[in-house]
Short mmCIF file of C-alpha atoms in Angstrom, two decimals:
data_model
loop_
_atom_site.label_atom_id
_atom_site.label_comp_id
_atom_site.label_asym_id
_atom_site.label_seq_id
_atom_site.Cartn_x
_atom_site.Cartn_y
_atom_site.Cartn_z
CA MET A 20 139.11 82.56 101.47
CA ALA A 21 135.40 82.86 100.64
CA LYS A 22 133.43 85.59 102.35
CA THR A 23 130.82 84.34 104.82
CA VAL A 24 127.11 85.13 104.75
CA CYS A 25 124.68 84.56 107.62
CA VAL A 26 121.24 83.64 106.26
CA VAL A 27 118.44 83.98 108.81
CA GLY A 28 115.72 81.41 108.10
CA ALA A 29 115.36 78.44 105.74
CA GLY A 30 111.99 79.24 104.24
CA VAL A 31 111.14 80.45 100.74
CA SER A 32 113.56 83.40 100.98
CA GLY A 33 116.29 81.65 102.93
CA LEU A 34 116.71 78.64 100.65
CA VAL A 35 117.13 80.68 97.50
CA SER A 36 119.51 83.02 99.34
CA VAL A 37 121.73 80.07 100.27
CA LYS A 38 121.71 78.89 96.65
CA GLN A 39 122.58 82.32 95.28
CA CYS A 40 125.42 82.68 97.79
CA LEU A 41 126.92 79.44 96.50
CA GLU A 42 126.59 80.58 92.88
CA GLU A 43 128.48 83.79 93.72
CA GLY A 44 131.31 81.95 95.43
CA LEU A 45 130.24 83.05 98.90
CA GLU A 46 130.09 80.78 101.95
CA PRO A 47 126.57 80.73 103.43
CA ILE A 48 125.63 79.52 106.88
CA CYS A 49 121.88 79.39 107.38
CA PHE A 50 120.21 79.30 110.80
CA GLU A 51 116.68 77.88 111.02
CA LYS A 52 114.97 77.63 114.38
CA ASP A 53 112.57 74.91 113.18
CA GLY A 54 113.57 71.32 112.46
CA ASP A 55 113.08 71.39 108.69
CA VAL A 56 112.99 73.73 105.72
CA GLY A 57 109.82 75.52 104.69
CA GLY A 58 109.33 78.36 107.14
CA LEU A 59 105.67 79.31 106.93
CA TRP A 60 104.92 76.11 104.98
CA ASN A 61 106.43 73.79 107.58
CA TYR A 62 103.02 72.91 109.03
CA HIS A 63 102.47 71.95 112.67
CA ASP A 64 99.18 70.84 114.23
CA GLU A 65 99.58 73.24 117.14
CA PRO A 66 100.27 76.99 116.94
CA ARG A 67 103.63 78.14 118.30
CA ASP A 68 104.56 81.64 119.43
CA GLY A 69 107.34 83.20 117.40
CA TYR A 70 106.91 80.85 114.45
CA PRO A 71 105.00 81.51 111.23
CA SER A 72 101.91 79.36 110.85
CA VAL A 73 99.33 78.27 108.30
CA TYR A 74 96.00 76.52 108.80
CA ASN A 75 95.60 72.99 107.52
CA SER A 76 93.36 73.85 104.55
CA CYS A 77 95.51 76.77 103.37
CA ARG A 78 96.23 76.90 99.65
CA ILE A 79 98.73 79.06 97.81
CA ASN A 80 96.98 81.99 96.15
CA ASN A 81 99.03 81.90 92.96
CA SER A 82 99.41 78.98 90.60
CA LYS A 83 102.45 76.72 90.62
CA GLU A 84 103.84 78.19 87.40
CA MET A 85 103.94 81.63 89.04
CA VAL A 86 105.39 80.65 92.43
CA CYS A 87 108.26 78.41 91.36
CA TYR A 88 111.89 79.43 91.32
CA SER A 89 113.15 80.49 87.91
CA ASP A 90 115.42 77.49 87.26
CA PHE A 91 113.45 74.75 89.03
CA PRO A 92 109.86 74.24 87.77
CA ILE A 93 107.40 72.59 90.11
CA PRO A 94 106.73 68.93 89.17
CA LYS A 95 103.95 68.61 86.62
CA GLU A 96 102.00 66.16 88.80
CA PHE A 97 101.64 68.72 91.62
CA PRO A 98 98.29 70.57 91.74
CA ASN A 99 98.15 74.06 90.30
CA PHE A 100 97.22 75.61 93.64
CA MET A 101 99.19 73.69 96.22
CA GLY A 102 98.53 73.14 99.89
CA HIS A 103 101.28 73.24 102.49
CA ARG A 104 102.26 69.59 101.99
CA HIS A 105 102.97 69.92 98.27
CA PHE A 106 104.68 73.27 98.57
CA LYS A 107 106.92 72.14 101.42
CA ARG A 108 107.83 69.07 99.36
CA TYR A 109 108.78 71.35 96.47
CA LEU A 110 111.06 73.34 98.78
CA GLN A 111 112.64 70.11 100.02
CA LEU A 112 113.24 68.97 96.42
CA TYR A 113 114.82 72.34 95.65
CA ALA A 114 117.13 72.13 98.66
CA GLU A 115 118.14 68.56 97.79
CA HIS A 116 118.68 69.30 94.09
CA PHE A 117 121.04 72.22 94.72
CA GLY A 118 122.76 70.71 97.77
CA LEU A 119 121.58 73.32 100.25
CA MET A 120 120.85 71.16 103.30
CA LYS A 121 124.47 70.88 104.42
CA HIS A 122 124.63 74.67 104.77
CA ILE A 123 121.66 74.85 107.17
CA LYS A 124 121.81 74.56 110.96
CA PHE A 125 118.35 73.47 112.14
CA ASN A 126 116.97 74.19 115.60
CA HIS A 127 119.21 77.25 115.80
CA GLU A 128 117.73 80.68 116.52
CA VAL A 129 119.45 83.94 115.65
CA VAL A 130 119.35 85.91 118.90
CA LEU A 131 121.31 89.02 117.91
CA VAL A 132 122.85 90.58 114.82
CA GLU A 133 125.10 93.54 115.68
CA LYS A 134 127.82 95.53 113.99
CA ALA A 135 131.40 94.45 114.54
CA ASP A 136 133.57 96.99 116.37
CA ASP A 137 135.32 97.88 113.12
CA PHE A 138 132.11 97.90 111.06
CA LYS A 139 132.83 101.22 109.33
CA ASN A 140 135.96 99.75 107.80
CA SER A 141 135.07 96.06 107.47
CA GLY A 142 131.27 96.00 107.19
CA ASP A 143 131.33 92.82 109.28
CA TRP A 144 128.69 91.59 111.73
CA MET A 145 128.71 89.67 114.98
CA VAL A 146 125.93 87.06 115.01
CA THR A 147 124.78 85.38 118.22
CA THR A 148 122.85 82.13 117.80
CA LYS A 149 121.20 79.75 120.23
CA ASN A 150 121.03 75.98 119.86
CA LEU A 151 117.41 75.28 120.83
CA THR A 152 118.24 71.66 121.61
CA SER A 153 121.14 72.24 124.00
CA GLY A 154 120.44 75.85 124.97
CA LYS A 155 124.04 76.79 124.15
CA GLU A 156 124.74 80.22 122.66
CA GLU A 157 127.51 80.93 120.17
CA LYS A 158 128.87 84.14 118.65
CA ARG A 159 130.58 84.33 115.26
CA ARG A 160 131.83 86.99 112.89
CA VAL A 161 130.43 87.11 109.34
CA ASN A 162 130.94 89.41 106.38
CA PHE A 163 127.31 89.71 105.26
CA VAL A 164 123.78 89.09 106.56
CA MET A 165 120.63 88.15 104.63
CA VAL A 166 117.49 88.51 106.74
CA CYS A 167 114.98 85.94 105.46
CA ASN A 168 112.71 85.39 108.47
CA GLY A 169 109.56 86.62 106.72
CA HIS A 170 106.90 88.88 108.16
CA LEU A 171 104.13 86.48 109.18
CA HIS A 172 105.14 85.39 112.66
CA GLU A 173 104.10 88.33 114.87
CA PRO A 174 100.27 88.71 114.82
CA ASN A 175 98.87 92.21 114.61
CA ILE A 176 96.33 92.61 117.43
CA PRO A 177 94.47 95.91 116.98
CA LYS A 178 92.88 97.63 119.95
CA PHE A 179 89.08 97.33 119.98
CA ARG A 180 86.94 99.13 122.48
CA GLY A 181 85.45 96.65 124.94
CA LEU A 182 87.24 93.56 123.62
CA GLU A 183 88.60 92.86 127.11
CA LYS A 184 84.98 92.54 128.32
CA PHE A 185 84.04 89.94 125.72
CA LYS A 186 83.41 86.61 127.50
CA GLY A 187 83.85 84.37 124.48
CA LYS A 188 87.00 83.05 122.87
CA VAL A 189 89.35 85.43 121.01
CA LEU A 190 92.15 84.26 118.72
CA HIS A 191 94.20 85.39 115.73
CA THR A 192 94.27 83.46 112.45
CA HIS A 193 97.92 82.71 113.29
CA ASP A 194 96.56 80.31 115.93
CA TYR A 195 93.77 78.82 113.79
CA LYS A 196 94.41 75.32 112.45
CA ASP A 197 91.06 73.77 111.46
CA PHE A 198 87.34 73.74 112.23
CA ARG A 199 87.57 71.35 115.18
CA GLY A 200 86.32 72.95 118.35
CA PHE A 201 84.21 75.51 116.50
CA GLU A 202 81.26 73.27 115.60
CA GLY A 203 77.88 74.81 116.40
CA LYS A 204 79.39 78.19 117.35
CA LYS A 205 78.49 81.67 116.20
CA ILE A 206 81.68 83.26 114.95
CA LEU A 207 82.69 86.83 114.11
CA ILE A 208 85.77 87.26 111.92
CA ILE A 209 87.47 90.65 111.79
CA GLY A 210 89.12 91.37 108.44
CA ILE A 211 88.57 90.49 104.79
CA GLY A 212 91.93 89.28 103.50
CA ASN A 213 92.73 85.87 102.05
CA SER A 214 92.93 84.18 105.45
CA ALA A 215 89.63 85.67 106.58
CA ALA A 216 87.87 84.39 103.46
CA ASP A 217 89.40 80.92 103.79
CA VAL A 218 88.64 80.55 107.49
CA ALA A 219 85.10 81.91 107.11
CA SER A 220 84.36 79.55 104.23
CA GLU A 221 85.67 76.52 106.11
CA LEU A 222 83.97 77.33 109.40
CA SER A 223 80.64 78.10 107.72
CA ARG A 224 80.31 74.37 106.96
CA HIS A 225 80.57 73.44 110.64
CA ALA A 226 79.67 76.48 112.75
CA LYS A 227 76.16 77.67 113.51
CA HIS A 228 76.81 80.92 111.64
CA VAL A 229 79.73 83.07 110.53
CA TYR A 230 79.92 86.85 110.24
CA ILE A 231 82.71 88.85 108.61
CA SER A 232 83.31 92.42 109.75
CA THR A 233 85.18 94.64 107.30
CA ARG A 234 85.93 98.33 107.27
CA ARG A 235 86.93 98.61 103.64
CA GLY A 236 85.39 95.66 101.74
CA THR A 237 87.18 93.81 98.96
CA TRP A 238 87.06 92.52 95.41
CA VAL A 239 86.93 88.73 95.31
CA VAL A 240 88.86 86.88 92.61
CA GLN A 241 88.46 83.16 92.02
CA ARG A 242 91.39 80.93 91.14
CA ALA A 243 89.80 79.58 87.95
CA ALA A 244 89.41 82.11 85.13
CA LYS A 245 88.51 81.78 81.45
CA GLN A 246 88.31 78.13 80.32
CA GLY A 247 89.36 77.07 83.80
CA ARG A 248 92.84 78.53 83.50
CA PRO A 249 94.55 79.73 86.67
CA PHE A 250 93.58 83.37 86.98
CA ASP A 251 97.18 84.60 87.15
CA HIS A 252 97.97 83.06 83.76
CA LEU A 253 95.71 85.75 82.31
CA ALA A 254 96.23 88.53 84.85
CA VAL A 255 100.03 88.55 85.07
CA THR A 256 101.20 89.07 81.48
CA ARG A 257 103.44 91.64 79.85
CA PHE A 258 100.65 92.48 77.40
CA ARG A 259 98.25 93.33 80.20
CA GLN A 260 100.88 95.27 82.09
CA GLY A 261 101.48 97.38 79.00
CA ILE A 262 97.89 98.62 78.87
CA PRO A 263 97.48 101.98 80.68
CA TRP A 264 95.47 101.50 83.86
CA PRO A 265 92.61 103.91 82.94
CA TYR A 266 91.89 101.75 79.88
CA LEU A 267 92.39 98.44 81.65
CA ARG A 268 90.30 99.24 84.73
CA PRO A 269 86.83 98.91 83.11
CA PHE A 270 87.70 95.45 81.76
CA MET A 271 89.15 94.35 85.10
CA TYR A 272 86.10 95.65 86.93
CA HIS A 273 83.74 93.88 84.54
CA GLY A 274 85.68 90.63 84.79
CA ILE A 275 85.70 90.64 88.59
CA ASN A 276 82.11 91.82 89.01
CA ASN A 277 80.69 89.68 86.20
CA ARG A 278 79.97 86.52 88.22
CA TYR A 279 78.11 88.31 91.00
CA SER A 280 77.43 91.84 92.17
CA HIS A 281 79.91 92.71 94.89
CA SER A 282 77.63 95.42 96.21
CA LYS A 283 74.64 93.07 96.53
CA TYR A 284 76.84 90.54 98.33
CA GLY A 285 78.04 93.21 100.75
CA LEU A 286 81.62 92.88 99.55
CA SER A 287 82.41 95.93 97.44
CA PRO A 288 84.91 98.46 98.82
CA ASN A 289 84.00 102.09 99.41
CA THR A 290 86.52 103.18 96.79
CA SER A 291 86.51 102.58 93.04
CA PHE A 292 88.29 99.56 91.62
CA ASN A 293 92.03 100.31 91.58
CA GLY A 294 93.61 96.88 91.47
CA GLY A 295 94.12 96.80 95.22
CA SER A 296 91.91 95.36 97.97
CA VAL A 297 91.73 91.99 96.21
CA THR A 298 90.96 88.73 98.02
CA ILE A 299 91.49 85.29 96.48
CA SER A 300 88.60 82.98 97.34
CA ASP A 301 86.71 80.29 95.46
CA ASP A 302 84.12 79.69 98.19
CA LEU A 303 83.21 82.93 99.95
CA PRO A 304 80.58 84.21 97.46
CA ASN A 305 78.86 80.81 97.48
CA ARG A 306 78.81 80.71 101.27
CA ILE A 307 77.23 84.17 101.29
CA LEU A 308 74.69 83.03 98.68
CA LEU A 309 73.82 80.00 100.80
CA GLY A 310 73.31 82.17 103.87
CA SER A 311 76.11 80.57 105.88
CA VAL A 312 78.15 83.78 105.95
CA ASN A 313 76.94 87.34 106.40
CA MET A 314 78.94 90.51 105.85
CA LYS A 315 79.00 93.22 108.52
CA THR A 316 80.53 96.66 108.66
CA GLU A 317 83.27 97.84 111.03
CA VAL A 318 83.04 97.02 114.74
CA GLU A 319 82.43 100.07 116.92
CA LYS A 320 82.79 98.22 120.22
CA PHE A 321 82.51 94.80 121.80
CA THR A 322 80.08 93.81 124.50
CA GLU A 323 80.18 90.86 126.91
CA ASN A 324 78.41 88.61 124.40
CA GLY A 325 78.82 90.26 121.04
CA ALA A 326 79.58 93.43 119.13
CA VAL A 327 78.04 96.74 118.09
CA PHE A 328 78.81 97.94 114.56
CA VAL A 329 79.25 101.48 113.24
CA ASP A 330 75.97 101.26 111.32
CA GLY A 331 74.10 100.76 114.61
CA THR A 332 73.41 97.04 114.19
CA GLU A 333 74.34 94.63 116.95
CA LEU A 334 75.12 90.95 117.46
CA ASP A 335 74.60 89.75 121.01
CA ASP A 336 75.23 86.00 120.84
CA ILE A 337 78.77 85.59 119.51
CA ASP A 338 80.83 82.69 120.85
CA VAL A 339 84.15 83.29 119.10
CA VAL A 340 86.01 86.28 117.66
CA ILE A 341 88.76 85.53 115.15
CA LEU A 342 91.15 88.36 114.27
CA ALA A 343 92.25 88.13 110.63
CA THR A 344 94.14 91.38 111.04
CA GLY A 345 97.50 90.62 109.51
CA PHE A 346 100.98 90.70 110.97
CA ASN A 347 103.58 93.17 112.19
CA TYR A 348 107.07 93.44 110.75
CA SER A 349 109.66 92.49 113.34
CA PHE A 350 113.46 92.53 113.28
CA HIS A 351 113.87 92.25 117.03
CA PHE A 352 117.17 90.37 116.71
CA ILE A 353 118.87 93.16 114.72
CA GLN A 354 120.81 95.77 116.67
CA LYS A 355 118.77 98.90 117.30
CA GLY A 356 119.49 101.71 114.87
CA VAL A 357 120.71 99.47 112.05
CA ILE A 358 117.38 99.70 110.24
CA ARG A 359 115.95 103.20 110.25
CA LYS A 360 112.18 103.39 110.45
CA GLU A 361 109.46 105.80 109.41
CA ARG A 362 105.86 105.27 110.53
CA GLU A 363 107.03 101.97 112.09
CA PHE A 364 108.19 100.69 108.71
CA PRO A 365 111.85 100.18 107.76
CA LEU A 366 113.28 102.58 105.20
CA LEU A 367 114.49 100.19 102.51
CA TYR A 368 115.98 101.02 99.13
CA ASP A 369 113.95 99.00 96.61
CA LEU A 370 112.58 97.02 99.59
CA VAL A 371 115.93 95.26 100.12
CA TRP A 372 118.63 97.57 101.47
CA PRO A 373 118.51 99.60 104.72
CA ALA A 374 118.59 103.04 103.14
CA ASP A 375 121.35 104.70 105.16
CA LEU A 376 123.48 101.68 106.09
CA GLU A 377 127.06 102.05 104.88
CA PRO A 378 128.68 99.78 103.92
CA ALA A 379 125.63 97.92 102.60
CA THR A 380 126.40 94.46 103.95
CA LEU A 381 122.92 93.53 105.23
CA ALA A 382 119.93 92.78 102.99
CA ILE A 383 116.26 92.15 103.77
CA ILE A 384 114.85 89.40 101.53
CA GLY A 385 111.09 88.82 101.24
CA LEU A 386 109.59 91.93 102.85
CA VAL A 387 107.42 92.57 99.81
CA GLN A 388 103.82 91.96 98.74
CA PRO A 389 103.62 91.54 94.95
CA PHE A 390 100.59 91.31 92.71
CA GLY A 391 101.88 87.90 91.69
CA GLY A 392 103.95 85.06 93.08
CA LEU A 393 106.24 85.82 96.02
CA PRO A 394 109.02 83.17 95.65
CA PRO A 395 110.34 84.49 92.30
CA VAL A 396 110.40 88.01 93.73
CA ASN A 397 112.39 86.79 96.72
CA GLU A 398 114.69 84.97 94.33
CA MET A 399 115.40 88.11 92.32
CA GLN A 400 116.10 90.04 95.51
CA ALA A 401 118.54 87.31 96.59
CA ARG A 402 120.24 87.31 93.18
CA TRP A 403 120.72 91.07 93.46
CA ALA A 404 121.95 90.99 97.06
CA THR A 405 124.55 88.31 96.43
CA ARG A 406 125.77 90.12 93.29
CA VAL A 407 126.35 93.18 95.45
CA PHE A 408 128.08 91.15 98.16
CA SER A 409 130.41 89.54 95.63
CA GLY A 410 131.35 92.94 94.20
CA ASN A 411 129.77 92.28 90.80
CA CYS A 412 127.06 94.91 91.20
CA LYS A 413 127.17 98.39 92.73
CA LEU A 414 124.63 100.31 94.80
CA PRO A 415 124.13 104.08 95.03
CA SER A 416 125.70 105.71 98.08
CA ALA A 417 123.82 105.59 101.39
CA LEU A 418 123.05 109.31 101.10
CA LYS A 419 121.55 108.86 97.64
CA ARG A 420 119.63 105.73 98.65
CA LEU A 421 118.11 107.50 101.64
CA LYS A 422 117.12 110.50 99.54
CA MET A 423 115.46 108.27 96.93
CA VAL A 424 113.52 106.33 99.58
CA GLU A 425 112.35 109.50 101.34
CA GLU A 426 111.22 111.03 98.03
CA LEU A 427 109.31 107.85 97.14
CA ASN A 428 107.62 107.73 100.55
CA ALA A 429 106.66 111.39 100.23
CA ARG A 430 105.03 110.69 96.85
CA LEU A 431 103.15 107.72 98.28
CA LYS A 432 102.02 109.79 101.26
CA SER A 433 100.74 112.54 98.96
CA LYS A 434 98.58 109.90 97.26
CA GLY A 435 97.19 108.72 100.60
CA ILE A 436 99.30 105.55 100.65
CA VAL A 437 100.48 105.40 104.25
CA SER A 438 99.99 101.85 105.52
CA ALA A 439 102.95 99.50 105.75
CA LYS A 440 101.16 96.94 103.58
CA SER A 441 100.66 99.53 100.84
CA ILE A 442 104.32 100.55 100.95
CA ILE A 443 105.54 96.99 100.29
CA THR A 444 102.94 96.26 97.60
CA VAL A 445 104.49 96.09 94.12
CA PHE A 446 103.51 95.11 90.61
CA PHE A 447 105.18 91.77 89.98
CA ILE A 448 106.58 92.24 86.47
CA GLN A 449 107.54 95.87 86.93
CA TYR A 450 109.43 95.22 90.17
CA VAL A 451 111.25 92.08 89.05
CA ASP A 452 112.17 93.68 85.72
CA LYS A 453 113.67 96.62 87.60
CA ILE A 454 115.99 94.42 89.66
CA ALA A 455 116.70 92.21 86.63
CA GLN A 456 117.97 95.30 84.85
CA TYR A 457 120.33 96.02 87.75
CA ILE A 458 121.98 92.60 87.47
CA GLY A 459 121.72 92.13 83.70
CA CYS A 460 119.12 89.40 83.21
CA LYS A 461 116.06 91.25 81.91
CA PRO A 462 114.84 89.57 78.70
CA ASN A 463 115.32 91.62 75.53
CA LEU A 464 111.85 91.43 73.99
CA TRP A 465 112.85 93.21 70.78
CA LYS A 466 115.58 90.65 70.18
CA PHE A 467 113.17 87.74 70.61
CA PHE A 468 110.59 89.46 68.37
CA PHE A 469 113.01 89.19 65.45
CA THR A 470 114.91 86.00 66.35
CA ASP A 471 112.23 83.75 67.89
CA ASN A 472 108.77 85.14 67.30
CA ALA A 473 106.97 82.11 68.75
CA LEU A 474 108.84 82.55 72.03
CA TRP A 475 108.22 86.31 71.91
CA ARG A 476 104.47 85.70 71.73
CA ARG A 477 104.69 83.51 74.82
CA LEU A 478 106.73 86.14 76.65
CA VAL A 479 104.29 88.93 75.84
CA PHE A 480 100.87 87.27 75.78
CA GLY A 481 101.49 84.26 78.01
CA PRO A 482 101.86 84.20 81.78
CA CYS A 483 105.01 85.97 82.92
CA THR A 484 106.65 82.94 84.50
CA PRO A 485 109.93 83.27 86.45
CA SER A 486 111.98 81.47 83.78
CA GLN A 487 111.72 84.61 81.63
CA TRP A 488 114.55 86.04 83.77
CA ARG A 489 116.79 83.05 82.97
CA LEU A 490 116.69 83.32 79.18
CA GLU A 491 119.81 85.46 78.81
CA GLY A 492 122.39 87.49 80.66
CA PHE A 493 123.56 86.80 84.19
CA GLY A 494 122.41 83.44 85.53
CA LYS A 495 121.22 82.17 82.14
CA TRP A 496 119.67 78.71 82.39
CA GLU A 497 119.62 76.46 79.33
CA GLY A 498 116.26 74.99 80.34
CA ALA A 499 114.47 78.35 80.51
CA LYS A 500 112.98 78.30 77.01
CA ASN A 501 111.75 74.74 77.42
CA ALA A 502 110.15 75.60 80.77
CA ILE A 503 108.29 78.53 79.19
CA GLU A 504 107.13 76.47 76.20
CA HIS A 505 105.68 73.72 78.41
CA VAL A 506 103.67 75.85 80.84
CA ASP A 507 100.42 74.48 79.44
CA ASP A 508 101.60 70.87 79.69
CA ARG A 509 102.44 71.22 83.38
CA THR A 510 99.25 73.18 84.05
CA TRP A 511 96.82 70.63 82.63
CA TYR A 512 98.73 67.46 83.52
CA PRO A 513 97.47 66.92 87.11
CA MET A 514 93.87 67.20 85.89
CA GLN A 515 94.17 64.69 83.02
CA SER A 516 93.14 61.71 85.14
CA ARG A 517 90.61 60.43 82.60
CA GLU A 518 90.25 60.57 78.86
CA ALA A 519 87.70 63.30 78.32
CA GLY A 520 85.44 63.76 75.33
CA LYS A 521 86.30 65.97 72.39
CA ARG A 522 86.90 69.48 73.54
CA GLU A 523 88.20 72.70 72.09
CA GLN A 524 91.61 73.71 73.35
CA GLU A 525 92.96 77.21 73.26
CA GLY A 526 96.56 78.26 73.71
CA ILE A 527 97.48 80.71 76.41
CA TYR A 528 97.79 83.65 74.04
CA ASP A 529 95.36 82.50 71.33
CA GLY A 530 92.58 84.60 72.85
CA TYR A 531 94.58 87.78 72.39
CA VAL A 532 95.61 86.76 68.88
CA SER A 533 91.98 85.99 67.97
CA LEU A 534 90.91 89.37 69.33
CA LEU A 535 93.59 91.10 67.28
CA LYS A 536 92.56 89.18 64.16
CA ASN A 537 88.92 90.14 64.66
CA VAL A 538 89.83 93.80 65.11
CA LEU A 539 91.94 93.75 61.96
CA LEU A 540 89.13 91.97 60.10
CA LEU A 541 86.62 94.62 61.15
CA ILE A 542 88.99 97.36 60.02
CA ALA A 543 89.48 95.61 56.68
CA VAL A 544 85.71 95.17 56.22
CA PHE A 545 85.16 98.83 57.09
CA PHE A 546 87.63 100.05 54.46
CA LEU A 547 86.28 97.54 51.91
CA LEU A 548 82.72 98.76 52.41
CA ARG A 549 83.93 102.35 52.32
CA PHE A 550 85.78 101.65 49.07
CA LEU A 551 82.74 99.95 47.50
CA PHE A 552 80.42 102.70 48.66
CA VAL A 553 82.64 105.45 47.24
CA ASN A 554 83.06 103.61 43.94
CA VAL A 555 79.34 102.89 43.59
CA LEU A 556 78.49 106.47 44.48
CA THR A 557 81.07 107.83 42.02
CA THR A 558 79.77 105.58 39.24
CA PHE A 559 76.21 106.63 40.00
CA LEU A 560 77.08 110.36 39.91
CA VAL A 561 79.08 110.02 36.69
CA LYS A 562 76.26 108.10 35.03
CA PHE A 563 73.54 110.52 36.06
#
């Protein structure tokens, strides 16, 4: 009889977890408290407590080639940076293609996950669910649990001095849907993340004025990079990852700061450029340039009609305060003590496994913030978790896992990295490669260098798309090579709506190849001139 797995949530993490369970011969049962798949991307016009939420104009911050699952490319006609409608449709197509829908119970909320009485021997869990339509509760025993509820449903509401005295409207971006109701208002937004930039840019076209208050500042990256390519096609490559950060940083800084001076726009952070504190926004700098948005420093306190900032300046006619202050991580339905915490953050081995839980029969999928697309990271976590559940992959002991996590956290703390967001931030390629090595699907670049050099060049110099981890080994997909070779076709297709004039086209890695050729040419010219100079000088000396 197949072992049963409870999957909590049918969003980006939950769907791929159900699929991976099926591929490992496990029996998944997924509980989703909404009426459809999508999780965060299942848009509703009204905000709802306890549910993740996006605003109507929200766009994914990574391109479609970098956010797709590894064996199911996003349709070529979909835009490169999708809104919630397109991305939800992609998730529906994925669920339909792999037959996942019949394993999902919609309008069912997981109320409690607790250890079975014989947990030490069996590793089993008792899961209590509630049918939100009938109100009926049901308890069942399962062998494994995959927690896929995300971390964007519980708004983080910081304490601000005097905020309770403010007479205007206060809301979190979780409850923001669109500009309606904010026309002609003066608005103060707290925070400078992606949501803050999006909401500020949208409201600045309808409100009287918008201010953004930020303690740390940010580096703003636009979605379109060189030759209009999606920025992550150039930023997330194995070639770039291989360059030591001290050498890469000046080029990254120049590239980001080249379009406009972050300091003159009031955006630049107080610290040097380190690859962090990055906000994706196409509009914010323009809105600042047009005078529709102004940057402000940190709020010291609120007054009845406005705010006083730490630099002594004051705004006294604010109508609305919007908190773009992120979200808290919540596992309220999991039995207390199952997930050990430090500084209010769960101690997780490689951001998946509760460090000291033995046996390891519960996995957290999706509690990670990569410099790159999130869905393929969630997918790799799910592939790993289900391999462990099926007995095809082993974990270190709980004692060893806990020691490794504590040592890592101590190193991060010594570097001043103490926030929960910083702890879950990972480099996309490095992190996925690490897990891929555990389960035996990391691409062998040396092999491809000798056996398929054209593909090797794409793997190294091209965007590191998820299909790279389907080329060989466990979970090999026959369509992986084709998917990698046609990245450009799918990227440009939705924009080819008219026959344009003659234009120069450049392959994804041609720029790097051209640079290498130029460097080699300069070296050759140098040695040629040196050779000629030496020969001429020798001839001259011999003659005279």
